[in-house]
PDB file of C-alpha atoms in Angstrom:
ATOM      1  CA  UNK A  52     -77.340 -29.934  11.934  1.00 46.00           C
ATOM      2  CA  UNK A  53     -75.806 -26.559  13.460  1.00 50.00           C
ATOM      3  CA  UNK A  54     -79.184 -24.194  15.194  1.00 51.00           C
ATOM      4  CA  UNK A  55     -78.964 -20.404  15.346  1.00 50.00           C
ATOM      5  CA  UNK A  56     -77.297 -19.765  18.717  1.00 53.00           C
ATOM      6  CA  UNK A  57     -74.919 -17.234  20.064  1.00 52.00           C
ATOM      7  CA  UNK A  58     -71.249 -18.047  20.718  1.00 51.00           C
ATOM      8  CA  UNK A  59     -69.570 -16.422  23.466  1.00 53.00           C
ATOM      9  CA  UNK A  60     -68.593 -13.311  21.519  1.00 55.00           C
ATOM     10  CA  UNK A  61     -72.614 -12.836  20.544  1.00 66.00           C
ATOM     11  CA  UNK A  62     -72.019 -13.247  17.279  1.00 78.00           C
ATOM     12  CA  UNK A  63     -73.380 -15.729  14.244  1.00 81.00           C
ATOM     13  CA  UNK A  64     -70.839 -16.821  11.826  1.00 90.00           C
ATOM     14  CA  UNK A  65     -71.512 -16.907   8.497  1.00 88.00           C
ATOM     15  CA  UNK A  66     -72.156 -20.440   7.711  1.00 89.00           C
ATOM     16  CA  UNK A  67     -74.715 -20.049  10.666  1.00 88.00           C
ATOM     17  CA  UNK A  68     -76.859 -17.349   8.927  1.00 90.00           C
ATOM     18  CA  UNK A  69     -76.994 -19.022   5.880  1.00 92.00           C
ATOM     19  CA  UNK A  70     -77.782 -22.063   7.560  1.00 92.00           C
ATOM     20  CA  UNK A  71     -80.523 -21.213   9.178  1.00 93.00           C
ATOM     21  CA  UNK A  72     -81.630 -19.281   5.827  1.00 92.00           C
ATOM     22  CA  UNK A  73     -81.865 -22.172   4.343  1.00 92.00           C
ATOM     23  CA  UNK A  74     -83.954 -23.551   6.950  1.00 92.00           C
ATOM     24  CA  UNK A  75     -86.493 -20.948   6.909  1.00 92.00           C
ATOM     25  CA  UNK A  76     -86.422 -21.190   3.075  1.00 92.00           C
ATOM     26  CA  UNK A  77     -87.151 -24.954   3.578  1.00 92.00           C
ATOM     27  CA  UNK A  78     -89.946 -24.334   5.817  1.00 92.00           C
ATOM     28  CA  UNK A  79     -91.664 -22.124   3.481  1.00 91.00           C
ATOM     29  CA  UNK A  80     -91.435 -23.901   0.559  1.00 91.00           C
ATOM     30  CA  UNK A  81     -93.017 -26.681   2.845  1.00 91.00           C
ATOM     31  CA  UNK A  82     -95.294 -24.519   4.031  1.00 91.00           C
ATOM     32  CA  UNK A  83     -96.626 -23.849   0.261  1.00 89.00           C
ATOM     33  CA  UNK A  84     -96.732 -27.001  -0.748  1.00 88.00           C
ATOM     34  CA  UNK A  85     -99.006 -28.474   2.143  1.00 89.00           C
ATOM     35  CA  UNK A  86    -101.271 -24.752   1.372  1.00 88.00           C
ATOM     36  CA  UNK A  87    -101.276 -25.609  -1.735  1.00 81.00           C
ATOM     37  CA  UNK A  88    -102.547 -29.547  -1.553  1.00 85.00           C
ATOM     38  CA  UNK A  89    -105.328 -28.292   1.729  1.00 87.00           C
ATOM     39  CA  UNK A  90    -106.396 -25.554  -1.401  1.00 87.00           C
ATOM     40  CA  UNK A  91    -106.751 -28.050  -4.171  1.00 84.00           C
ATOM     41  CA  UNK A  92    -108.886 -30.695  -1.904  1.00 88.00           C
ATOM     42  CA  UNK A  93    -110.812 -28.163  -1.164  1.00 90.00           C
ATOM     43  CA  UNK A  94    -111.400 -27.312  -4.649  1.00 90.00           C
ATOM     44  CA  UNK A  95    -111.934 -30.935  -5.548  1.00 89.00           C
ATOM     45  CA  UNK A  96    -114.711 -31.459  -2.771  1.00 91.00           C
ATOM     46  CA  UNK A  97    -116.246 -28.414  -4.308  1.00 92.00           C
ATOM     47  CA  UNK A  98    -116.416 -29.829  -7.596  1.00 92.00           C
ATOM     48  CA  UNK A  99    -117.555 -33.623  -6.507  1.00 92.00           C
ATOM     49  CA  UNK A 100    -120.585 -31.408  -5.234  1.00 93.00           C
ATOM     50  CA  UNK A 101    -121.415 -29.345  -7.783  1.00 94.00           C
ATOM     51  CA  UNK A 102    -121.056 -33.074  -9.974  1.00 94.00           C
ATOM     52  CA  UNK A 103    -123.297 -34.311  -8.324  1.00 93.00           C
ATOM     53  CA  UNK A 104    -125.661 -31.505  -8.329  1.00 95.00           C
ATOM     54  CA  UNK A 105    -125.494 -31.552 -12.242  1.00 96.00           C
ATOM     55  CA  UNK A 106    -126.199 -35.418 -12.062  1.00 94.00           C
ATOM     56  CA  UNK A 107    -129.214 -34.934 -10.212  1.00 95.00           C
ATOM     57  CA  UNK A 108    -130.567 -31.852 -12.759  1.00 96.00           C
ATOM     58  CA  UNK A 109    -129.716 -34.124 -15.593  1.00 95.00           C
ATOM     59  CA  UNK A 110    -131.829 -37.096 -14.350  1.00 95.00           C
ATOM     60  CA  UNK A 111    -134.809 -34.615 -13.188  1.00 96.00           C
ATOM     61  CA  UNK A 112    -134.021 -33.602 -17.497  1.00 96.00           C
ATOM     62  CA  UNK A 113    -134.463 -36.745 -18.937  1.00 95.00           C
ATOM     63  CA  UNK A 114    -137.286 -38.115 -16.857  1.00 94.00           C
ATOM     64  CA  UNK A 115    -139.017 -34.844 -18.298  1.00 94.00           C
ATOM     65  CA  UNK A 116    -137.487 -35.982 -22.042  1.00 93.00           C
ATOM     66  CA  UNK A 117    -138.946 -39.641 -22.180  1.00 92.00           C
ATOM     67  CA  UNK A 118    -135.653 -41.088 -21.338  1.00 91.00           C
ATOM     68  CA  UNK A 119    -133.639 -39.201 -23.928  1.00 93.00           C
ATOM     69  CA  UNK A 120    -130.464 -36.741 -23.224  1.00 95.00           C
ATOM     70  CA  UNK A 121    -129.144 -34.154 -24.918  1.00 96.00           C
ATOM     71  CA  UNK A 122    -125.835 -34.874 -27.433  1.00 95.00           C
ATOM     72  CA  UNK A 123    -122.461 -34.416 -25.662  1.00 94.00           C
ATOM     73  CA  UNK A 124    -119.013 -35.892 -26.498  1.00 93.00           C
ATOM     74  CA  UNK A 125    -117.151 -34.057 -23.620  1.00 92.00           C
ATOM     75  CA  UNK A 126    -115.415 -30.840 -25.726  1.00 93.00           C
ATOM     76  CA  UNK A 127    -115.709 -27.268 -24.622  1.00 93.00           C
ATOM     77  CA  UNK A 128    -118.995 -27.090 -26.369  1.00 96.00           C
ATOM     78  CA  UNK A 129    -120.800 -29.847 -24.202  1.00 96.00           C
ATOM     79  CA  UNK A 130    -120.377 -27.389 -21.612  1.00 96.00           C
ATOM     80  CA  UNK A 131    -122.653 -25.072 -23.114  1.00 97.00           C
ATOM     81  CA  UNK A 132    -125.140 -28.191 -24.436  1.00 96.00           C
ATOM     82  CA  UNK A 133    -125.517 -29.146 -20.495  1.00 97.00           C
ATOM     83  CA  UNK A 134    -126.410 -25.629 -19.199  1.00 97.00           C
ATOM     84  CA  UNK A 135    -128.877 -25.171 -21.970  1.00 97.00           C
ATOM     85  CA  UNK A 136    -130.247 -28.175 -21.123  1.00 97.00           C
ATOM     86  CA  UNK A 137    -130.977 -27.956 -17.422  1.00 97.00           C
ATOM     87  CA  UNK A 138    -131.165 -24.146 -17.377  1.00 96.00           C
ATOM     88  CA  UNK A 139    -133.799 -24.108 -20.356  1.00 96.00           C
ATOM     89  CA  UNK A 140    -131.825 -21.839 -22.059  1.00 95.00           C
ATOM     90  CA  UNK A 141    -132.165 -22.809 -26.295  1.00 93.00           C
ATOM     91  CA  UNK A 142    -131.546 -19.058 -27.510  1.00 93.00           C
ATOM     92  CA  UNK A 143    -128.155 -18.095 -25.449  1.00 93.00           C
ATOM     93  CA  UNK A 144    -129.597 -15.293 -23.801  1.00 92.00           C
ATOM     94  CA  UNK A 145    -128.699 -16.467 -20.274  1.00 91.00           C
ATOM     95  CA  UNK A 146    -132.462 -16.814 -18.709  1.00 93.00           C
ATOM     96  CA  UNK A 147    -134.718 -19.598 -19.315  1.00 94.00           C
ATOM     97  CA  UNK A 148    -136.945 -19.695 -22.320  1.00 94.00           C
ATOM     98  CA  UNK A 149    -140.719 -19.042 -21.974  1.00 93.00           C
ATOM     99  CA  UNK A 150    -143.691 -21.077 -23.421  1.00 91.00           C
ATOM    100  CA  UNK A 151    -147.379 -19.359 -23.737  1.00 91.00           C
ATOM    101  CA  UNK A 152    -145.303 -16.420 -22.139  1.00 90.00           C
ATOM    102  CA  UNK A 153    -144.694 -18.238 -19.103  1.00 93.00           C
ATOM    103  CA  UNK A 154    -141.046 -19.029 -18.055  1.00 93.00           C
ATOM    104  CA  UNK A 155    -140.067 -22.535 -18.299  1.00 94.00           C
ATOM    105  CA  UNK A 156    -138.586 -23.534 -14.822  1.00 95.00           C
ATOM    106  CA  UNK A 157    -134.766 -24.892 -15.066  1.00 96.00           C
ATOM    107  CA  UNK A 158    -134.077 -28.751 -13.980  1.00 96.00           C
ATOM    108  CA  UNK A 159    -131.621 -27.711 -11.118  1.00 94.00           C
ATOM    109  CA  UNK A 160    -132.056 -24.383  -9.265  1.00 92.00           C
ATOM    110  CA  UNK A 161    -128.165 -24.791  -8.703  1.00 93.00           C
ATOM    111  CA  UNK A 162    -126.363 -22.353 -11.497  1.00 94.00           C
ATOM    112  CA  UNK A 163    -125.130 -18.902 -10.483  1.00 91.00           C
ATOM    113  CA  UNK A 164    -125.657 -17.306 -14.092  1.00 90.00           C
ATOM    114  CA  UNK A 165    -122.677 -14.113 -13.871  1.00 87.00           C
ATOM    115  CA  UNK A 166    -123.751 -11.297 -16.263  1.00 76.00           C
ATOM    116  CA  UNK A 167    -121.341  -9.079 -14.757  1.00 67.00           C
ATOM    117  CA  UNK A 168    -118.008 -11.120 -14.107  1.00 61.00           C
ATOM    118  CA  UNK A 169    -117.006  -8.283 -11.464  1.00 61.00           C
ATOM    119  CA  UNK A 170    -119.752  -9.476  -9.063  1.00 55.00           C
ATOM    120  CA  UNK A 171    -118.444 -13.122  -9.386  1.00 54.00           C
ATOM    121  CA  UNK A 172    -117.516 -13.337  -5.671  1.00 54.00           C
ATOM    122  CA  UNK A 173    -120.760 -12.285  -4.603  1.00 54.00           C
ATOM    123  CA  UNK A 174    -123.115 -15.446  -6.257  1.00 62.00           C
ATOM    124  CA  UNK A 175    -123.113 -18.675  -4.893  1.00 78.00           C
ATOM    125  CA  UNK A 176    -123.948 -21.518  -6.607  1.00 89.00           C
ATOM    126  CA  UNK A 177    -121.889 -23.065 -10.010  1.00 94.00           C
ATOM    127  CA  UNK A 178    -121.002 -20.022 -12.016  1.00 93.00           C
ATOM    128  CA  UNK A 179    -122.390 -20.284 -15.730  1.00 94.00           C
ATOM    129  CA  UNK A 180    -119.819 -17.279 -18.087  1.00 94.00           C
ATOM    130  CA  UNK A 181    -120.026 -16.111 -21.622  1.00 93.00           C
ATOM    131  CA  UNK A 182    -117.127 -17.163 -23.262  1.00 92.00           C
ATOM    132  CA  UNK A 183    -115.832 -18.043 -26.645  1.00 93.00           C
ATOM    133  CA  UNK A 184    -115.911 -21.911 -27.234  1.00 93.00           C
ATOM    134  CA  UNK A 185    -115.083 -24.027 -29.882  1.00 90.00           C
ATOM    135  CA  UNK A 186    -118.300 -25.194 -32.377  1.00 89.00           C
ATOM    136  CA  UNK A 187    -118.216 -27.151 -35.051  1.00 86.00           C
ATOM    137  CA  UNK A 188    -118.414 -24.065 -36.914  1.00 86.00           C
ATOM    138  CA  UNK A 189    -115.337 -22.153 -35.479  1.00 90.00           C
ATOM    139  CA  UNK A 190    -115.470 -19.973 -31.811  1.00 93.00           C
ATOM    140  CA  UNK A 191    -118.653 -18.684 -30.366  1.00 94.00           C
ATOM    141  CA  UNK A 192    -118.836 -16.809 -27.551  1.00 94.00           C
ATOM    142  CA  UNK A 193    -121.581 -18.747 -25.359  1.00 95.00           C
ATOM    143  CA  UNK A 194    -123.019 -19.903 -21.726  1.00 96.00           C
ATOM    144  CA  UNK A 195    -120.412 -22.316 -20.379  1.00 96.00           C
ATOM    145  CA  UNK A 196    -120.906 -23.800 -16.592  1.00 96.00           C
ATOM    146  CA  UNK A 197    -117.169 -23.113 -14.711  1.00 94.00           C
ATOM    147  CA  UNK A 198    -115.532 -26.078 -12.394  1.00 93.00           C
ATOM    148  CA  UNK A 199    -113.495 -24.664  -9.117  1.00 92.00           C
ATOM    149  CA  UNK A 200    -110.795 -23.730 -11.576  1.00 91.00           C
ATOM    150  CA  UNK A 201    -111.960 -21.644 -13.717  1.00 90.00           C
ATOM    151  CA  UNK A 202    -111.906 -24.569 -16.416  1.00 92.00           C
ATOM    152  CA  UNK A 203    -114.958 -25.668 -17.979  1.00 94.00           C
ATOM    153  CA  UNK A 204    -117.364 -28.601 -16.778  1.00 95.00           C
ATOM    154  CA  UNK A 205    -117.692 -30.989 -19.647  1.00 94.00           C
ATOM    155  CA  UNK A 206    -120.567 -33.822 -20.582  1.00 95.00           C
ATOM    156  CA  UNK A 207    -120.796 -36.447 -22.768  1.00 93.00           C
ATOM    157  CA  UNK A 208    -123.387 -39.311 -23.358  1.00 94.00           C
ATOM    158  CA  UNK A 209    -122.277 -42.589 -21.906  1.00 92.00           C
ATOM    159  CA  UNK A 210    -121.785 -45.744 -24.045  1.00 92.00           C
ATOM    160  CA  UNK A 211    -125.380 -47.661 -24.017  1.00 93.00           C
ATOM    161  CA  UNK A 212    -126.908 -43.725 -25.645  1.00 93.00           C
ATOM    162  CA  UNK A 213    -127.156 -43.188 -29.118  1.00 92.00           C
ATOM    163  CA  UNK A 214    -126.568 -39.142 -29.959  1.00 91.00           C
ATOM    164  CA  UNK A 215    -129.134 -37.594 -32.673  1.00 89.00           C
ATOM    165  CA  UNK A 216    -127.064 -39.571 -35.763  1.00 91.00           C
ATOM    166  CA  UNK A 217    -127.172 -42.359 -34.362  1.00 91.00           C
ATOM    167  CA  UNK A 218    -123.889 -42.819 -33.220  1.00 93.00           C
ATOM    168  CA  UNK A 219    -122.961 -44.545 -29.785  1.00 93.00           C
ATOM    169  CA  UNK A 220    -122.040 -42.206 -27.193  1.00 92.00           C
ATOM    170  CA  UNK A 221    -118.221 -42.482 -25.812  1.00 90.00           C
ATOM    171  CA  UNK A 222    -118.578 -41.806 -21.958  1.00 89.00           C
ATOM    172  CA  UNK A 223    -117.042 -44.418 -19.301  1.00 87.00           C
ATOM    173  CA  UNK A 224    -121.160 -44.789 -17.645  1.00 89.00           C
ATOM    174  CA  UNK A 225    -123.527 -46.932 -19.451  1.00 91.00           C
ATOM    175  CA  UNK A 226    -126.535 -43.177 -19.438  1.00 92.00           C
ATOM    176  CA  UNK A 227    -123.699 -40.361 -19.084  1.00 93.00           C
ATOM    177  CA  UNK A 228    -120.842 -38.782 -17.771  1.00 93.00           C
ATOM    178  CA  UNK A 229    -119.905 -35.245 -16.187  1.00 94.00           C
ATOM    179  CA  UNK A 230    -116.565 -34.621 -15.431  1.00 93.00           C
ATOM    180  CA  UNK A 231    -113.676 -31.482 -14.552  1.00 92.00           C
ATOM    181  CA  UNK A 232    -110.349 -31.830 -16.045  1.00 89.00           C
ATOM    182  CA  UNK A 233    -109.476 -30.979 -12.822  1.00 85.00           C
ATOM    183  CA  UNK A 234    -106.550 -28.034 -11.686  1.00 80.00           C
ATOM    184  CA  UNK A 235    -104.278 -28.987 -14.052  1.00 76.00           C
ATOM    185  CA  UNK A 236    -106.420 -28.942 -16.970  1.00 77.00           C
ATOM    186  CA  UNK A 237    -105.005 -32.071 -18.763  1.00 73.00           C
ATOM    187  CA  UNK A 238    -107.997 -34.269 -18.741  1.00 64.00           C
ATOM    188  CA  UNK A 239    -108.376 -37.680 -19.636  1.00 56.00           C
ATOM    189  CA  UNK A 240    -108.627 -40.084 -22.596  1.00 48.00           C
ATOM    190  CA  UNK A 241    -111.706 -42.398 -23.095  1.00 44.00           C
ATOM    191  CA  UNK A 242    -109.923 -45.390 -23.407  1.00 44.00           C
ATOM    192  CA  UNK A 243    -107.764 -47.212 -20.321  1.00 43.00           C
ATOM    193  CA  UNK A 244    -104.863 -46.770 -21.946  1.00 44.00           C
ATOM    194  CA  UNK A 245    -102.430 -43.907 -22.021  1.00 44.00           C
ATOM    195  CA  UNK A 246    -100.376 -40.973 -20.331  1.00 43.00           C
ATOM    196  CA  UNK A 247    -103.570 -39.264 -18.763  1.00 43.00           C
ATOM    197  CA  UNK A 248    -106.374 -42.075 -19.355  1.00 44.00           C
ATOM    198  CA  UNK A 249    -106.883 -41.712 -15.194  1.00 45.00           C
ATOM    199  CA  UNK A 250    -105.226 -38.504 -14.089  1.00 49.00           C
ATOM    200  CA  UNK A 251    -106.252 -38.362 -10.184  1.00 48.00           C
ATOM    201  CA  UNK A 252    -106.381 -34.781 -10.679  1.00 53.00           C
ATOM    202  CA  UNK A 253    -110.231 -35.385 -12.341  1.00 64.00           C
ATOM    203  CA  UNK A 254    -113.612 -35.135 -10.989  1.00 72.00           C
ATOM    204  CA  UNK A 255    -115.815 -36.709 -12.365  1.00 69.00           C
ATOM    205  CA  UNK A 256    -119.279 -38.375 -11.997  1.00 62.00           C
ATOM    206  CA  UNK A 257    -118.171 -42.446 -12.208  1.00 55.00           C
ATOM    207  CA  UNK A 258    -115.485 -44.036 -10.070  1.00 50.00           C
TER     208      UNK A 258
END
């Protein structure tokens, strides 16, 4: 392949200059790509922490609940059933409930609740929004725990846990599972079979 350099005259020719702009353009498109991949790991690692965080509020929650855990089946509204749960929070109002006037302490210390979304840079911790989610009962706008990606954190009770009718709970984990859909939002299926059943792009709280 021809580099940039002069001729005797001290001049390029034309299929010079647009060789080398295609080599610059080659090396930035490079460049992107390997930002891009050193971004998203970094996001992932983020999110296999804050996982595991959640795990260890859930656990603290059902040791306190005589084994039991709250219903989940891993849509957008599970998001909001886990915060409630480990933040204490049963009547949306973003703060823990109080009982004989005294505020009930939350089962991880680790949420970041954001009642102003323009200070969002300045919390650390998992950032908990109000945002419209889908119910049973049509949209609700309602405290939802946020992944690296903006997306939405999702729970649902693992296969050995019965939900409050009874029915058998369809995570991959015998107690439960927590789990991002990851930066390209697509998710997963519960079964081992299909396009996205295990898109590398998730985090989630089994292996």
């Amino acid at each position: 392949m021809k580099t940039c350099k002069r001729h005797g005259a001290g001049a390029f020719t034309l299929v010079e200059i647009l060789i080398c702009i295609a080599i610059l353009a080659l090396l930035s498109v490079i460049l992107l790509e390997v930002r891009g991949y050193i971004n998203n790991k970094k996001l992932q690692n983020t999110a296999q922490n804050q996982i595991a965080l959640l795990e260890t509020g859930l656990n603290n929650y059902r040791s306190d609940n005589a084994g039991n855990l709250p219903d989940g089946d891993g849509d957008e509204f599970s998001s909001h059933t886990l915060f409630a749960s480990l933040y204490r929070d049963a009547n949306n109002d973003g703060i823990p409930d109080k009982e004989s006037d005294v505020q009930l302490p939350p089962y991880t210390d680790a949420f970041a609740v954001i009642q102003d979304t323009k200070a969002r840079s300045e919390l650390d911790g998992i950032p908990v929004i109000k945002q419209q989610v889908r119910t049973t009962k049509g949209r609700k706008k309602l405290w939802v725990i946020q992944d690296p990606w903006g997306n939405l954190y999702r729970y649902r009770l693992g296969f050995d846990q019965e939900n409050s009718k009874g029915k058998p709970g369809k995570g991959f984990n015998p107690d439960f599972d927590i789990f991002s859909l990851g930066g390209d939002g697509l998710g997963d299926n519960t079964s081992n079979e299909g396009e996205n059943a295990d898109n590398v792009s998730n985090v989630r709280s089994w292996k």
